[in-house]
Structures are given as structure tokens and as C-alpha cells.
Short mmCIF file of C-alpha atoms and ligand atoms in Angstrom, two decimals:
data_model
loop_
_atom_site.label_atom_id
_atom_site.label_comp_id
_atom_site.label_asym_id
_atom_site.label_seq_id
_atom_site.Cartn_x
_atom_site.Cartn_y
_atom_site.Cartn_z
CA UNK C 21 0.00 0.00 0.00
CA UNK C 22 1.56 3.23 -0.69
CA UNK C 23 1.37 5.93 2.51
CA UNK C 24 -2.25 8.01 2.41
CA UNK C 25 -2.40 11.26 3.61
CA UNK C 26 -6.07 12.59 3.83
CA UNK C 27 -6.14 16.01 3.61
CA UNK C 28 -9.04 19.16 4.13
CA UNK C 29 -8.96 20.83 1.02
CA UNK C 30 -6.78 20.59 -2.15
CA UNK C 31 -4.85 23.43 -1.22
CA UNK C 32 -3.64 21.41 2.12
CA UNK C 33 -2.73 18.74 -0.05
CA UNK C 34 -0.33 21.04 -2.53
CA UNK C 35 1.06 23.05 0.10
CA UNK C 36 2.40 19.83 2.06
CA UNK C 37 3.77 18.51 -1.39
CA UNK C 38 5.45 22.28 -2.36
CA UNK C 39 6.63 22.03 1.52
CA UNK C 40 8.66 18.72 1.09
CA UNK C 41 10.14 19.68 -2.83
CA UNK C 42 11.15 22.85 -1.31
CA UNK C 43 12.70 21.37 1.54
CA UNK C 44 14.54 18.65 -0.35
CA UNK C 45 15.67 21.62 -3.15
CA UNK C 46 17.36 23.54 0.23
CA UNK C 47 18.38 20.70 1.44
CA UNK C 48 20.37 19.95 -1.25
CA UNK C 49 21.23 23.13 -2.70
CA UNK C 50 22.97 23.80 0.74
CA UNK C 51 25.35 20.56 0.13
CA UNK C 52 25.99 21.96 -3.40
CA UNK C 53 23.95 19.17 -4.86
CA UNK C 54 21.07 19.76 -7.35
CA UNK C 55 17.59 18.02 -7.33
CA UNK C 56 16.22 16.04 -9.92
CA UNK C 57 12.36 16.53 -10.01
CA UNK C 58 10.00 14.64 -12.02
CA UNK C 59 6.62 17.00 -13.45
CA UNK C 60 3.30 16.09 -14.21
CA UNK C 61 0.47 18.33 -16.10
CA UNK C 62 -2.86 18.10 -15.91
CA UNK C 63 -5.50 20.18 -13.80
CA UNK C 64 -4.17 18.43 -10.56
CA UNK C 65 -0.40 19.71 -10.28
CA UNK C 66 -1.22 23.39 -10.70
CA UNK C 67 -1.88 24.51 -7.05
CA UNK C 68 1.28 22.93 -6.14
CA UNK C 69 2.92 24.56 -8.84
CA UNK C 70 1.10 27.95 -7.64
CA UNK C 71 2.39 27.38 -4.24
CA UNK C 72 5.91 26.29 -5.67
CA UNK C 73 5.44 30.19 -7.69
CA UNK C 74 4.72 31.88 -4.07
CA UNK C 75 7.46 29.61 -2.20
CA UNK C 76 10.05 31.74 -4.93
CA UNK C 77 8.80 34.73 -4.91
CA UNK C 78 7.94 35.69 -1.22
CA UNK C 79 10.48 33.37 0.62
CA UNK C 80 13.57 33.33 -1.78
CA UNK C 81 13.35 29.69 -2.55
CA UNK C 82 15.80 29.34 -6.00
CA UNK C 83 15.20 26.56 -8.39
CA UNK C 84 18.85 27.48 -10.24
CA UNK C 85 20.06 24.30 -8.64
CA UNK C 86 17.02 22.39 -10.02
CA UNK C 87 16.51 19.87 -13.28
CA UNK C 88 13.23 18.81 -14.23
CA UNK C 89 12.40 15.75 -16.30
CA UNK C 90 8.15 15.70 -17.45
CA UNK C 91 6.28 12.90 -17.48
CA UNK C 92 5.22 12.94 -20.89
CA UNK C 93 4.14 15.03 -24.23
CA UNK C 94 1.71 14.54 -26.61
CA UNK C 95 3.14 13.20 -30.03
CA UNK C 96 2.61 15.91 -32.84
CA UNK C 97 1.99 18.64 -31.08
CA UNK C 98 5.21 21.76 -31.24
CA UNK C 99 6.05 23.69 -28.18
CA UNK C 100 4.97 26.72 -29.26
CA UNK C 101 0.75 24.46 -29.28
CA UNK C 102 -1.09 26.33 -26.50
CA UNK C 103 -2.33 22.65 -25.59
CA UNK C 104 1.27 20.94 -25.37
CA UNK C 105 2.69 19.98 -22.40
CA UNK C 106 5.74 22.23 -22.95
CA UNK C 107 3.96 25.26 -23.55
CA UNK C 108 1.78 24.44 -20.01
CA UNK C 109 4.77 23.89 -18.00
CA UNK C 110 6.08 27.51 -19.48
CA UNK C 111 2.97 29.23 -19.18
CA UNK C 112 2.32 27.32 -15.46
CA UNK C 113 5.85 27.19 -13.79
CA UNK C 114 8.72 27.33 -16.01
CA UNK C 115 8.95 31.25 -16.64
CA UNK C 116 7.41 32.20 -13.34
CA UNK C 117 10.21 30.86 -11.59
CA UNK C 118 14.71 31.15 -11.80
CA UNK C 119 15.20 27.72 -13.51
CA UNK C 120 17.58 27.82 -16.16
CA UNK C 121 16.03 26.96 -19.35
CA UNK C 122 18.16 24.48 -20.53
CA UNK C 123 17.66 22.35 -17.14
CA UNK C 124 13.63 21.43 -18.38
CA UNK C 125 13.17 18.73 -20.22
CA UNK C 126 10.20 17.76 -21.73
CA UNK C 127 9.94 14.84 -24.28
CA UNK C 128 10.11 16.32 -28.16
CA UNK C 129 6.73 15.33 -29.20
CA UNK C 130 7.94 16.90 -32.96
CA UNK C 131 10.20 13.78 -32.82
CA UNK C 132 10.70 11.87 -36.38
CA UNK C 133 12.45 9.31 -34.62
CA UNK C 134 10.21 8.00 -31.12
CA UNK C 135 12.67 5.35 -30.31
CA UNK C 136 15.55 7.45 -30.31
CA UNK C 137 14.04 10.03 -28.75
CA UNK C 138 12.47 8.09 -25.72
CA UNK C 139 16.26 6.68 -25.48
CA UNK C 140 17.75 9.50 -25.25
CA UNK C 141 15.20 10.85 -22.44
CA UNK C 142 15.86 7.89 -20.51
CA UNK C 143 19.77 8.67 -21.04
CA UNK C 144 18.89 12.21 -19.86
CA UNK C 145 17.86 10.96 -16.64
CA UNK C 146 20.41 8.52 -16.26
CA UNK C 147 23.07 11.31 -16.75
CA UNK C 148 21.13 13.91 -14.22
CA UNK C 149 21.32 11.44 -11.47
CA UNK C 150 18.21 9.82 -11.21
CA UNK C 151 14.80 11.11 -10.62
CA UNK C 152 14.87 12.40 -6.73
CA UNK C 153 11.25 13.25 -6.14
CA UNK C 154 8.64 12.29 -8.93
CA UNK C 155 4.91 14.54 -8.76
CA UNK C 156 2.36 12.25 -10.38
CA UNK C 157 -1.43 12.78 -11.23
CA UNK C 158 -3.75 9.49 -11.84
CA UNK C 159 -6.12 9.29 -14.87
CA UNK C 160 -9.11 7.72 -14.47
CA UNK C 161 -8.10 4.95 -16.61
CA UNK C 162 -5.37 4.22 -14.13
CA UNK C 163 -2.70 5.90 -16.12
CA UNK C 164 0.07 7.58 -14.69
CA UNK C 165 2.21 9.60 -16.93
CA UNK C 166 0.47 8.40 -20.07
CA UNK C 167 1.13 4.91 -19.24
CA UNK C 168 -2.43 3.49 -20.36
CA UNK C 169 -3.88 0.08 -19.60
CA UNK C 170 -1.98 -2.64 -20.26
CA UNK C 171 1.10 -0.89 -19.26
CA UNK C 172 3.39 -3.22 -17.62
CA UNK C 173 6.05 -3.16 -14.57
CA UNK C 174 9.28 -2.76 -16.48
CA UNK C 175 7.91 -0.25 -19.22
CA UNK C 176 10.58 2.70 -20.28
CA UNK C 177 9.83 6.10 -22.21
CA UNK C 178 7.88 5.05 -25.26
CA UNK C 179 5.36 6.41 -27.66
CA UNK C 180 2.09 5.15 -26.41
CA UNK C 181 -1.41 5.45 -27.78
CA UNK C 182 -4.03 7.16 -25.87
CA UNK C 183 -7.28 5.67 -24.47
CA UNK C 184 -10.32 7.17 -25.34
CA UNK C 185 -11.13 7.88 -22.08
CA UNK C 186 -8.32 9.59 -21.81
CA UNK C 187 -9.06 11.47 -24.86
CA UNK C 188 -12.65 12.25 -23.90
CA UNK C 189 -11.53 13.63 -19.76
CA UNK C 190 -8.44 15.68 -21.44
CA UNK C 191 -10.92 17.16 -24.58
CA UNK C 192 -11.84 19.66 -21.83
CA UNK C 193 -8.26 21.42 -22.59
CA UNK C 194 -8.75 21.53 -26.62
CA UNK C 195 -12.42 22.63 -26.69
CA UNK C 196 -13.31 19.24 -28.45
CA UNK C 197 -12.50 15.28 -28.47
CA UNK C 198 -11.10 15.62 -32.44
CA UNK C 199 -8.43 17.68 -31.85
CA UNK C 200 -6.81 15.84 -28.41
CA UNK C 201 -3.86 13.73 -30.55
CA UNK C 202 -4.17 9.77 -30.56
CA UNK C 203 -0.73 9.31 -29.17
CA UNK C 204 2.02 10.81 -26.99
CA UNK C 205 5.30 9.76 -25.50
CA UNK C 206 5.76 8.48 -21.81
CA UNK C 207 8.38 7.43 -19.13
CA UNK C 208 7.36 3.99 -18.73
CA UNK C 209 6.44 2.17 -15.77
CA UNK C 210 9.72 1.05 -14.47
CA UNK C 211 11.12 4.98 -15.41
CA UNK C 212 8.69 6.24 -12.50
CA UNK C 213 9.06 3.08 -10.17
CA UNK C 214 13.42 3.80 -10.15
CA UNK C 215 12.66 7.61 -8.54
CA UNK C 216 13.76 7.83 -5.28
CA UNK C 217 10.24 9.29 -3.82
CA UNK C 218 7.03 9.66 -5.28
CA UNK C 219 4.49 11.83 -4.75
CA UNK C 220 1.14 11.55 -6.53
CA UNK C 221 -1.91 14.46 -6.05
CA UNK C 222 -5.52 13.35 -7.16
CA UNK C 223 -8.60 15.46 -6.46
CA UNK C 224 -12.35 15.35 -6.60
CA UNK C 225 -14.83 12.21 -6.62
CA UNK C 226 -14.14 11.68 -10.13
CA UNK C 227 -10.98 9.58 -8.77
CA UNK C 228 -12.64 8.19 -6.04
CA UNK C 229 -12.56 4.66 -7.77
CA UNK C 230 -9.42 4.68 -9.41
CA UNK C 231 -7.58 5.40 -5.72
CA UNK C 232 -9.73 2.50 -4.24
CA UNK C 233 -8.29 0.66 -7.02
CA UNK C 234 -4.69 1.81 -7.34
CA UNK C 235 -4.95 1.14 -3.66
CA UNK C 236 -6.52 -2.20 -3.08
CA UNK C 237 -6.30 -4.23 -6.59
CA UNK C 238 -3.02 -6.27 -6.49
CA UNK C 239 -0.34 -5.10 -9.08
CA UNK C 240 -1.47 -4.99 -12.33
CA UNK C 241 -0.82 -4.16 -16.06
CA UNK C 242 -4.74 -3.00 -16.23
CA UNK C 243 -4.65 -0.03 -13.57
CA UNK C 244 -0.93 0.85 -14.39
CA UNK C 245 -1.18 2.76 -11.09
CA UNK C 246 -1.73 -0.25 -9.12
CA UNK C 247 2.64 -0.75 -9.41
CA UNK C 248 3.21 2.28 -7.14
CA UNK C 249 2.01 -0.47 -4.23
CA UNK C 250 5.61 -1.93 -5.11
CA UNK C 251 7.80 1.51 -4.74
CA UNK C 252 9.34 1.81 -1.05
CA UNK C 253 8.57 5.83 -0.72
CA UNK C 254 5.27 6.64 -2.68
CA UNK C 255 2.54 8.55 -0.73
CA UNK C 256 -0.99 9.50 -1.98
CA UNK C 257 -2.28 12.80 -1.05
CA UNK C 258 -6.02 13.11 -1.53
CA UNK C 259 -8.41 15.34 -0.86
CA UNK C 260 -12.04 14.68 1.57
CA UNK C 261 -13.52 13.44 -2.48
CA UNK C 262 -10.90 11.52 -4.02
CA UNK C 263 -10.52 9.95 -0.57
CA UNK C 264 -13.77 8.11 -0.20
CA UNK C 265 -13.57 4.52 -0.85
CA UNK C 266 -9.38 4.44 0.47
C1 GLP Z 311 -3.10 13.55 -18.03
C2 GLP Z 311 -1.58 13.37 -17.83
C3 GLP Z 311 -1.30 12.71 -16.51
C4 GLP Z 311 -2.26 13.28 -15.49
C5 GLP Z 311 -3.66 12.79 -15.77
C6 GLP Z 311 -4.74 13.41 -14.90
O1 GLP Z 311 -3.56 13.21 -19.25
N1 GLP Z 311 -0.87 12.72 -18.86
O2 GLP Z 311 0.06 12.90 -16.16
O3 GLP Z 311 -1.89 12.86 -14.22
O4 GLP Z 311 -3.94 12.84 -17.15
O5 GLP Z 311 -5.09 14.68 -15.33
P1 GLP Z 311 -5.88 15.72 -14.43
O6 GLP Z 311 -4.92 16.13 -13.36
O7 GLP Z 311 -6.23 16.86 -15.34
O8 GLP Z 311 -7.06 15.00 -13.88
#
């Protein structure tokens, strides 16, 4: 089981998350080490990252000794796309806070070549270090990252295609179900499962059922989430809604 913490409102939830990244980051930064984070987009993530925004700018806290790695991007789509994951990291963290530019790394969904590029990603992290402290949402398919059902234990960074559930709950963000792409590239499985600590948001009774099953079902290739049971340091932070059935 990973840990649960249960907590009042949303906003409890991403200020104890921005608390512990910005306490690692100092941590850290004071033993001139940097800190490897892994991102995730989606609604969920962006009152941490709103908290992470206020953490900089009212008590000094300085991501110049930070490298991020994202989760995934959708395949086809440039980073200039108001709907790609590089432009929402921008618009949602990346220029709102002192990170060098060259330290965020999103995967190139413009890529002619998925194999090498998902490679070369997986390289990236290898090279940084490692993954120190991973953010994760949950879809309600059970995907984390994009790492739909059957997605198994040992999966790496791969071009993946996308449920249509998925497509359907993230149509919300392009206006209509047509335009959300088919595909998009992903750590894998066993990319998320080798970070040190992992900390996964999910709010509202819409993923009331997937926690209970994430939670409860035995590992399993069919709710991909259901592997985090297996990682050592992987809490859950839920809100009074998503909370429910845990
Ligand atoms: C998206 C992302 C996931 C995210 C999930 C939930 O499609 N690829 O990383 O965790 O689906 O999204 P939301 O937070 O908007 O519910």
C-alpha cells in the first residue's frame, strides 16, 4: 500500500507537497547538490505549482540548482501548441520561476524518430542522477504519466497510444475530443518506479474509484497505477472526495 495522507482541502494537499520539494531543493542546494524533479500536467499539479510560484517569490526559494524531467508530451503537437505539455509547464511554472532553461526537459513530441528520442530521455535521466522526487497525477483509466492500460512493470519512455477515455476527460483542454492527438510519448512504468520518492496528487470524486483501485487491486498491467504499491517511498495525497472509498 503506498502511505495516504487525507487532507481538508486541495490546497492542504499542494502546500504539504510544495513544503517537502522545497525542503529537499534547500536541502540539497545547501550541500551543493542539485535536485532532480519529475513534473506532471494536468489540472491536478497546478496549485502545487502555484504554491511552488509563491514559495520563490515571497520566501527566496531558488530553483537554479534544479533539473526537471516531465512525465510525458503529446506526439505531434510543437512547443509553441497552447495545448502541449511544454507550452503548459512555461505558461504554469517554467517562466514564473529562476530555472535555467536548458535544465527542463520535456519529451520532443515533434520527434521523427520515437525510439531514439524516448532513449535518449531515458539517457537524460540517467546522466542527471536519477529522478529524486517524482509529482504524479492518476487518470481515471489508471494511467500515470500516459502509461495506459496494459502498461506493464518494467515499461521505459515510449510512444504510447491514448485511451479514449483519456481522450474524452483531457478534450476539456482543446475545446473538443477531435483535436486531443491519438498518441504521446511516456516514461514507462519502471522509469517512474526507479525515482527515489514519489508523490502523486488526485482530487475530486471523479478519482474516487481509481484510488480504491490503485490502492486495493493487487499489481497490475490494467490499472498501471496499481505498481506504485511496489515503490518503497510513494505517498498519496487526496483530498475529503478523491478519498472516499481508500
Ligand atoms: C493527463 C496526464 C497525466 C495526469 C492525468 C490526470 O492526461 N498525462 O500525467 O496525471 O492525465 O489529469 P488531471 O490532473 O487533469 O485530472
Amino acid at each position: 500500500m503506498p502511505h495516504i495522507r487525507l487532507h481538508p482541502r486541495k490546497s492542504d494537499a499542494a502546500q504539504a507537497v510544495a513544503k517537502e520539494v522545497a525542503d529537499l531543493i534547500r536541502l540539497r542546494s545547501k550541500s551543493g547538490l542539485k535536485t532532480v524533479l519529475g513534473l506532471a500536467t494536468g489540472a491536478t499539479p497546478l496549485p502545487l505549482y502555484a504554491e511552488l510560484i509563491r514559495l520563490h517569490r515571497e520566501t527566496g526559494l531558488s530553483f537554479r540548482d534544479v533539473v526537471t524531467f516531465n512525465l510525458d508530451e503529446y506526439a505531434g503537437l510543437p512547443p509553441t501548441d497552447p495545448h502541449s505539455y511544454r507550452y503548459f509547464m512555461e505558461e504554469n511554472l517554467f517562466r514564473l520561476i529562476d530555472i535555467p532553461p536548458s535544465a527542463t526537459h520535456v519529451p520532443d513530441g515533434l520527434s521523427q524518430d520515437f525510439q531514439k528520442t524516448c532513449a535518449a530521455y531515458e539517457e537524460a535521466i540517467r546522466l542527471a542522477g536519477g529522478i529524486d522526487l517524482q509529482i504524479l497525477g492518476i487518470g481515471r483509466t489508471g494511467h500515470v504519466g500516459f502509461n495506459e492500460p496494459p502498461s506493464a512493470a518494467d515499461t521505459r519512455t515510449r510512444h504510447v497510444r491514448l485511451d479514449e477515455m483519456t481522450r474524452r476527460d483531457n478534450s476539456v483542454f482543446f475545446g473538443n475530443q477531435e483535436a486531443v492527438p491519438h498518441g504521446a510519448l511516456t516514461m514507462g512504468v519502471g522509469t517512474i518506479l526507479e525515482a527515489r520518492r514519489i508523490e502523486l496528487l488526485a482530487f475530486g470524486s471523479g478519482k474516487a474509484e481509481i484510488i480504491r483501485r490503485a490502492c486495493h487491486e493487487s499489481p497490475n498491467a490494467d490499472c498501471p497505477a496499481t505498481w506504485l504499491q511496489r515503490h518503497p517511498h510513494c505517498t498519496f495525497h487526496l483530498d475529503p472526495d478523491s478519498g472516499t472509498l481508500v
